[in-house]
Short mmCIF file of C-alpha atoms in Angstrom, two decimals:
data_model
loop_
_atom_site.label_atom_id
_atom_site.label_comp_id
_atom_site.label_asym_id
_atom_site.label_seq_id
_atom_site.Cartn_x
_atom_site.Cartn_y
_atom_site.Cartn_z
CA MET N 495 103.01 114.20 94.76
CA ASP N 496 102.37 114.08 98.49
CA TYR N 497 98.64 113.81 99.02
CA ARG N 498 97.28 115.00 102.37
CA LEU N 499 96.05 111.61 103.56
CA GLU N 500 95.69 112.94 107.10
CA LEU N 501 92.68 114.92 105.87
CA LEU N 502 90.80 111.68 105.22
CA ASN N 503 88.87 110.16 108.09
CA GLU N 504 89.59 106.62 109.28
CA SER N 505 86.79 105.09 107.23
CA GLN N 506 87.92 106.84 104.05
CA PHE N 507 91.50 105.73 104.65
CA GLU N 508 90.34 102.13 105.13
CA ASN N 509 88.46 102.33 101.84
CA LEU N 510 91.56 103.74 100.15
CA VAL N 511 93.72 100.89 101.48
CA ASN N 512 91.06 98.40 100.41
CA ARG N 513 91.13 99.86 96.90
CA VAL N 514 94.94 99.68 96.75
CA CYS N 515 94.88 96.06 97.94
CA GLN N 516 92.35 95.12 95.27
CA ASP N 517 94.92 96.34 92.77
CA ILE N 518 98.05 94.70 94.21
CA LEU N 519 96.50 91.56 95.74
CA GLY N 520 93.36 90.85 93.76
CA ILE N 521 89.65 91.48 93.39
CA GLY N 522 88.99 88.94 96.13
CA MET N 523 90.11 91.44 98.76
CA ILE N 524 87.53 91.46 101.58
CA SER N 525 86.83 94.95 102.89
CA PHE N 526 87.65 96.00 106.43
CA SER N 527 85.31 94.65 109.08
CA ALA N 528 85.38 93.93 112.81
CA GLY N 529 87.34 90.81 113.70
CA LYS N 530 87.12 88.46 116.67
CA ASP N 531 89.35 90.74 118.73
CA GLY N 532 87.31 93.85 117.96
CA GLY N 533 89.88 95.24 115.55
CA ARG N 534 89.14 96.11 111.94
CA ASP N 535 90.98 93.94 109.42
CA GLY N 536 90.91 93.45 105.69
CA LYS N 537 91.40 89.92 104.36
CA PHE N 538 92.60 88.19 101.23
CA THR N 539 93.20 84.51 100.55
CA GLY N 540 95.18 83.28 97.57
CA THR N 541 98.20 84.41 95.56
CA ALA N 542 98.79 88.16 95.30
CA SER N 543 98.54 89.42 91.74
CA LYS N 544 101.59 91.67 92.04
CA TYR N 545 102.88 91.93 95.57
CA PRO N 546 105.69 92.24 96.24
CA SER N 547 106.11 91.54 92.52
CA GLU N 548 104.37 89.65 89.74
CA ILE N 549 107.24 87.14 89.60
CA ASP N 550 107.59 86.39 93.32
CA SER N 551 104.18 86.97 94.86
CA TRP N 552 103.11 86.31 98.43
CA LYS N 553 100.41 83.72 98.92
CA GLY N 554 98.22 82.32 101.66
CA LYS N 555 95.96 84.05 104.14
CA PHE N 556 96.50 87.81 104.27
CA ILE N 557 95.51 90.12 107.12
CA ILE N 558 95.54 93.80 106.16
CA GLN N 559 95.31 96.68 108.59
CA ALA N 560 94.94 100.43 108.06
CA LYS N 561 96.47 102.70 110.71
CA HIS N 562 95.41 106.29 110.10
CA THR N 563 96.53 109.45 111.86
CA ALA N 564 95.36 113.05 111.53
CA ASN N 565 98.89 114.26 112.29
CA PRO N 566 100.67 115.24 109.02
CA ILE N 567 104.11 114.92 110.57
CA ALA N 568 103.54 111.59 112.33
CA SER N 569 106.17 108.90 111.89
CA CYS N 570 106.36 105.15 112.34
CA SER N 571 109.08 105.89 114.89
CA ASP N 572 106.62 107.69 117.19
CA SER N 573 106.02 106.04 120.55
CA ASP N 574 102.26 105.75 120.06
CA PHE N 575 102.75 103.76 116.85
CA LYS N 576 105.25 101.47 118.55
CA LYS N 577 102.67 100.77 121.26
CA THR N 578 100.09 100.01 118.58
CA ILE N 579 102.47 97.48 117.01
CA GLU N 580 103.04 95.88 120.42
CA MET N 581 99.30 95.32 120.82
CA GLU N 582 98.88 94.03 117.28
CA ILE N 583 101.70 91.52 117.74
CA GLU N 584 99.70 89.74 120.43
CA LYS N 585 96.68 89.53 118.13
CA VAL N 586 98.80 88.22 115.27
CA LYS N 587 100.23 85.50 117.52
CA THR N 588 96.70 84.27 118.20
CA LEU N 589 95.80 84.35 114.50
CA LYS N 590 98.91 82.34 113.66
CA ILE N 591 98.14 79.70 116.28
CA GLU N 592 94.65 79.35 114.81
CA GLY N 593 96.05 79.11 111.28
CA ASP N 594 94.35 82.32 110.11
CA ILE N 595 97.36 84.28 108.89
CA ASP N 596 100.34 83.80 106.57
CA CYS N 597 100.97 87.37 105.41
CA TYR N 598 100.58 90.56 107.45
CA MET N 599 100.33 94.01 105.86
CA ILE N 600 100.01 97.32 107.71
CA PHE N 601 99.20 100.46 105.72
CA THR N 602 99.65 103.82 107.40
CA ASN N 603 99.81 107.47 106.39
CA ARG N 604 102.75 107.96 108.73
CA LYS N 605 106.25 108.67 107.49
CA TYR N 606 108.19 105.43 107.23
CA SER N 607 111.68 105.94 108.62
CA GLY N 608 113.89 103.24 107.13
CA ILE N 609 115.96 102.05 110.09
CA LEU N 610 113.29 102.24 112.78
CA GLY N 611 110.60 101.02 110.42
CA GLU N 612 112.62 97.94 109.53
CA ARG N 613 113.19 97.29 113.22
CA LEU N 614 109.43 97.17 113.75
CA VAL N 615 109.04 94.75 110.85
CA ARG N 616 111.78 92.50 112.24
CA LYS N 617 110.17 92.69 115.66
CA ILE N 618 106.91 91.39 114.19
CA ASN N 619 108.85 88.70 112.29
CA ASP N 620 110.70 87.55 115.39
CA GLU N 621 107.83 87.62 117.86
CA THR N 622 105.12 86.11 115.64
CA GLY N 623 107.14 83.76 113.47
CA LEU N 624 105.64 85.27 110.30
CA GLU N 625 108.04 85.75 107.39
CA ASN N 626 105.83 87.87 105.16
CA VAL N 627 105.36 91.15 107.02
CA VAL N 628 105.36 94.70 105.66
CA ILE N 629 104.61 98.20 106.91
CA VAL N 630 103.62 100.48 104.04
CA GLY N 631 104.19 104.14 104.93
CA LYS N 632 102.83 107.25 103.24
CA GLU N 633 105.82 107.59 100.90
CA THR N 634 105.17 104.20 99.32
CA LEU N 635 101.42 104.77 99.33
CA ASN N 636 101.82 108.05 97.47
CA ASP N 637 104.67 107.13 95.12
CA LEU N 638 103.83 103.54 94.14
CA TYR N 639 100.11 103.08 94.65
CA ILE N 640 98.35 106.45 94.41
CA ASN N 641 100.29 108.66 92.00
CA PRO N 642 100.29 106.12 89.12
CA ASN N 643 96.58 105.39 89.58
CA LYS N 644 94.48 108.32 88.36
CA GLN N 645 91.31 106.34 89.00
CA ILE N 646 92.08 106.12 92.72
CA ILE N 647 92.87 109.83 92.80
CA ARG N 648 89.51 110.65 91.21
CA GLU N 649 87.59 108.08 93.23
CA PHE N 650 88.80 109.45 96.56
CA GLN N 651 89.11 113.07 95.36
CA LEU N 652 92.69 113.13 96.57
CA ASP N 653 93.53 116.08 94.36
CA LEU N 654 91.37 118.14 96.71
CA HIS N 655 93.66 117.11 99.55
CA HIS N 656 96.90 118.15 97.92
CA ILE N 657 96.86 121.83 98.88
CA PRO N 658 94.40 122.83 101.64
CA PHE N 659 94.71 126.51 100.82
CA ASP N 660 96.62 128.89 98.62
CA PHE N 661 98.18 132.22 99.52
CA SER N 662 100.51 134.86 98.08
CA GLU N 663 103.67 132.80 98.28
CA GLU N 664 105.53 135.08 95.88
CA GLU N 665 105.12 137.94 98.33
CA ILE N 666 106.46 135.81 101.17
CA LYS N 667 109.37 134.67 99.00
CA ASP N 668 110.28 138.27 98.23
CA ILE N 669 110.26 139.16 101.89
CA ILE N 670 112.29 136.10 102.82
CA LEU N 671 114.91 136.92 100.18
CA GLU N 672 115.09 140.47 101.40
CA PHE N 673 115.43 139.30 105.00
CA HIS N 674 118.26 137.04 103.96
CA SER N 675 120.21 139.85 102.32
CA GLU N 676 119.53 142.40 105.03
CA PHE N 677 120.10 140.38 108.19
CA PRO N 678 123.93 140.59 108.04
CA LYS N 679 123.74 144.37 107.55
CA ILE N 680 121.69 145.06 110.64
CA LYS N 681 124.17 146.21 113.26
CA SER N 682 121.95 146.24 116.32
CA SER N 683 123.22 143.73 118.81
CA LEU N 684 120.82 141.21 120.26
CA GLU N 685 121.35 139.34 123.46
CA THR N 686 118.39 137.07 124.08
CA GLU N 687 117.84 135.01 127.15
CA VAL N 688 115.64 132.24 125.83
CA ASN N 689 114.08 131.54 129.19
CA ARG N 690 113.06 135.17 129.74
CA ILE N 691 110.32 136.64 127.55
CA GLN N 692 109.24 140.23 127.79
CA PHE N 693 105.68 141.10 126.79
CA ASP N 694 104.24 144.44 125.77
CA PHE N 695 101.29 145.52 127.87
CA ASP N 696 98.96 145.30 124.87
CA ARG N 697 100.05 141.77 123.93
CA ILE N 698 98.10 138.86 125.38
CA LYS N 699 100.03 136.32 127.39
CA ILE N 700 101.62 133.91 124.98
CA GLU N 701 100.66 130.92 127.12
CA GLU N 702 96.99 131.75 126.64
CA LYS N 703 97.47 132.23 122.90
CA ASN N 704 99.27 128.89 122.60
CA LYS N 705 96.45 127.14 124.43
CA LYS N 706 93.75 128.71 122.26
CA ASN N 707 95.61 127.84 119.06
CA GLU N 708 96.69 124.38 120.22
CA LEU N 709 100.37 125.14 119.71
CA GLY N 710 102.43 122.50 121.50
CA LYS N 711 104.59 123.56 124.44
CA ASP N 712 107.59 121.60 123.14
CA TYR N 713 107.33 123.18 119.70
CA TYR N 714 106.99 126.68 121.19
CA GLU N 715 110.00 126.27 123.47
CA ASN N 716 112.28 124.34 121.10
CA GLU N 717 111.51 126.07 117.81
CA ILE N 718 110.21 129.56 118.57
CA LEU N 719 112.12 130.41 121.75
CA ASN N 720 115.35 128.51 121.11
CA HIS N 721 115.70 129.29 117.40
CA SER N 722 113.47 132.07 116.07
CA LEU N 723 113.24 134.52 118.98
CA GLN N 724 116.82 135.71 118.56
CA ASP N 725 115.94 137.16 115.13
CA PHE N 726 112.68 138.89 116.08
CA GLU N 727 114.43 142.18 116.86
CA LYS N 728 116.09 142.08 113.44
CA ILE N 729 112.72 141.61 111.74
CA GLU N 730 111.26 144.48 113.76
CA SER N 731 114.19 146.68 112.81
CA PHE N 732 113.86 145.72 109.16
CA LEU N 733 110.14 146.51 109.04
CA GLY N 734 110.67 149.76 110.92
CA ASP N 735 113.19 151.08 108.40
CA PRO N 736 111.51 153.64 106.06
CA ARG N 737 113.56 152.25 103.17
CA ASN N 738 111.63 148.99 103.49
CA GLU N 739 108.15 150.49 103.44
CA GLU N 740 107.17 148.48 100.35
CA TYR N 741 108.17 145.23 102.02
CA LYS N 742 106.40 146.28 105.19
CA GLU N 743 103.14 146.70 103.27
CA GLN N 744 103.62 143.29 101.63
CA TYR N 745 104.31 141.79 105.05
CA PHE N 746 101.07 143.06 106.59
CA ASP N 747 99.05 142.18 103.48
CA THR N 748 100.43 138.64 103.57
CA ALA N 749 99.83 138.32 107.31
CA SER N 750 96.24 139.48 106.86
CA GLU N 751 95.62 136.98 104.07
CA LEU N 752 97.18 134.15 106.03
CA ARG N 753 95.18 135.02 109.14
CA ASN N 754 91.88 134.76 107.28
CA LEU N 755 92.79 131.61 105.35
CA ILE N 756 94.09 129.86 108.45
CA GLN N 757 90.89 130.70 110.29
CA VAL N 758 88.79 129.19 107.49
CA LYS N 759 90.94 126.06 107.10
CA ARG N 760 91.98 125.60 110.76
CA ALA N 761 89.99 122.36 111.13
CA ASN N 762 92.23 120.70 108.51
CA PHE N 763 95.13 120.64 110.98
CA ALA N 764 95.37 119.02 114.40
CA THR N 765 97.89 121.43 115.95
CA PHE N 766 99.09 124.89 114.97
CA GLU N 767 102.67 123.77 114.40
CA GLU N 768 101.35 121.63 111.54
CA ILE N 769 100.21 124.86 109.86
CA PHE N 770 103.74 126.29 110.16
CA ILE N 771 105.20 123.14 108.63
CA PHE N 772 102.67 123.05 105.81
CA ILE N 773 103.25 126.69 104.84
CA PHE N 774 107.02 126.15 104.98
CA LYS N 775 106.75 123.19 102.61
CA GLN N 776 104.50 125.08 100.20
CA ILE N 777 107.02 127.92 99.91
CA SER N 778 110.28 125.99 99.98
CA ASP N 779 109.56 122.72 98.14
CA GLY N 780 110.97 122.87 94.64
CA ASN N 781 112.30 126.41 95.09
CA LYS N 782 115.96 127.30 95.40
CA ILE N 783 115.54 129.84 98.17
CA LYS N 784 118.61 130.49 100.26
CA GLY N 785 118.11 130.83 103.99
CA LYS N 786 114.95 128.72 104.04
CA ARG N 787 115.05 128.70 107.83
CA HIS N 788 113.93 132.35 107.74
CA ILE N 789 110.53 131.19 106.47
CA PHE N 790 109.89 129.65 109.88
CA THR N 791 111.35 132.73 111.58
CA LEU N 792 108.94 135.02 109.74
CA LEU N 793 105.92 132.82 110.45
CA HIS N 794 106.86 132.54 114.12
CA TYR N 795 107.21 136.33 114.29
CA MET N 796 103.74 136.78 112.77
CA TYR N 797 102.35 134.39 115.36
CA TYR N 798 104.24 135.99 118.25
CA GLU N 799 103.00 139.44 117.24
CA CYS N 800 99.42 138.08 117.09
CA LEU N 801 99.08 138.76 113.36
CA ILE N 802 98.11 135.13 112.74
CA GLY N 803 96.30 132.73 115.01
CA VAL N 804 93.53 133.33 117.51
CA LYS N 805 94.31 136.04 120.06
#
């Protein structure tokens, strides 16, 4: 289960990491506090109870750090995280010279990409001289340390952060399936120049809408314009066909429900593209829906037509 750790604040995430470390290192884990360099570190001295395993445990002076982000799609390969590691390396060098560190652990709720993540670990190894270094990403946090520990889930109320809101996903699925079967049958040709967008007089300028909703320029251009826009005419044709009146009603009902729920839960997401990604995952994960890409197309169309998001 993928808990929405980005919905925790930094202090809560630190407490969560502290709790995990008490379990895998030992009860002697010292909670996060300001260090000499102004950073916030957790500390443990001794032999880890079960890290990386009970048979071959790390030992010595541990420095533990918690790196939290509010971005649900953040990765350890992102440039801002790399810069953070660069700064931390200098601090670790000083700690090593002073004899205050043997093992270095970084916990983050970012996605840990194997190749790039391992490069960062090796970089820390090489530049600090430390052998025992690990970056624990959100996958490991969820799968190994949170999911098996019901007490941690209850203590931090993580079950409340699993699904920020519910909506009529069955209705969306039905529409998506119908889109998938109907798209090839629609004969109207569509020649779209991605760099040229035509607006109806009654539609607000999309640039203003994007700014109000905090939808990133790169996402809008790369995902909506370059990929979804070419199918908007097909969706419009589908919804305008009298034979699809039932699906049209479901479409507007779903859009209305989403609009209200997004407005209520908007603060749970940093940018609007994160809402698109979350809804996509809720519909597609664990479901054998063909043409899953049309989920994004439909959501982008709703946004473009000002049915969801702030106008």
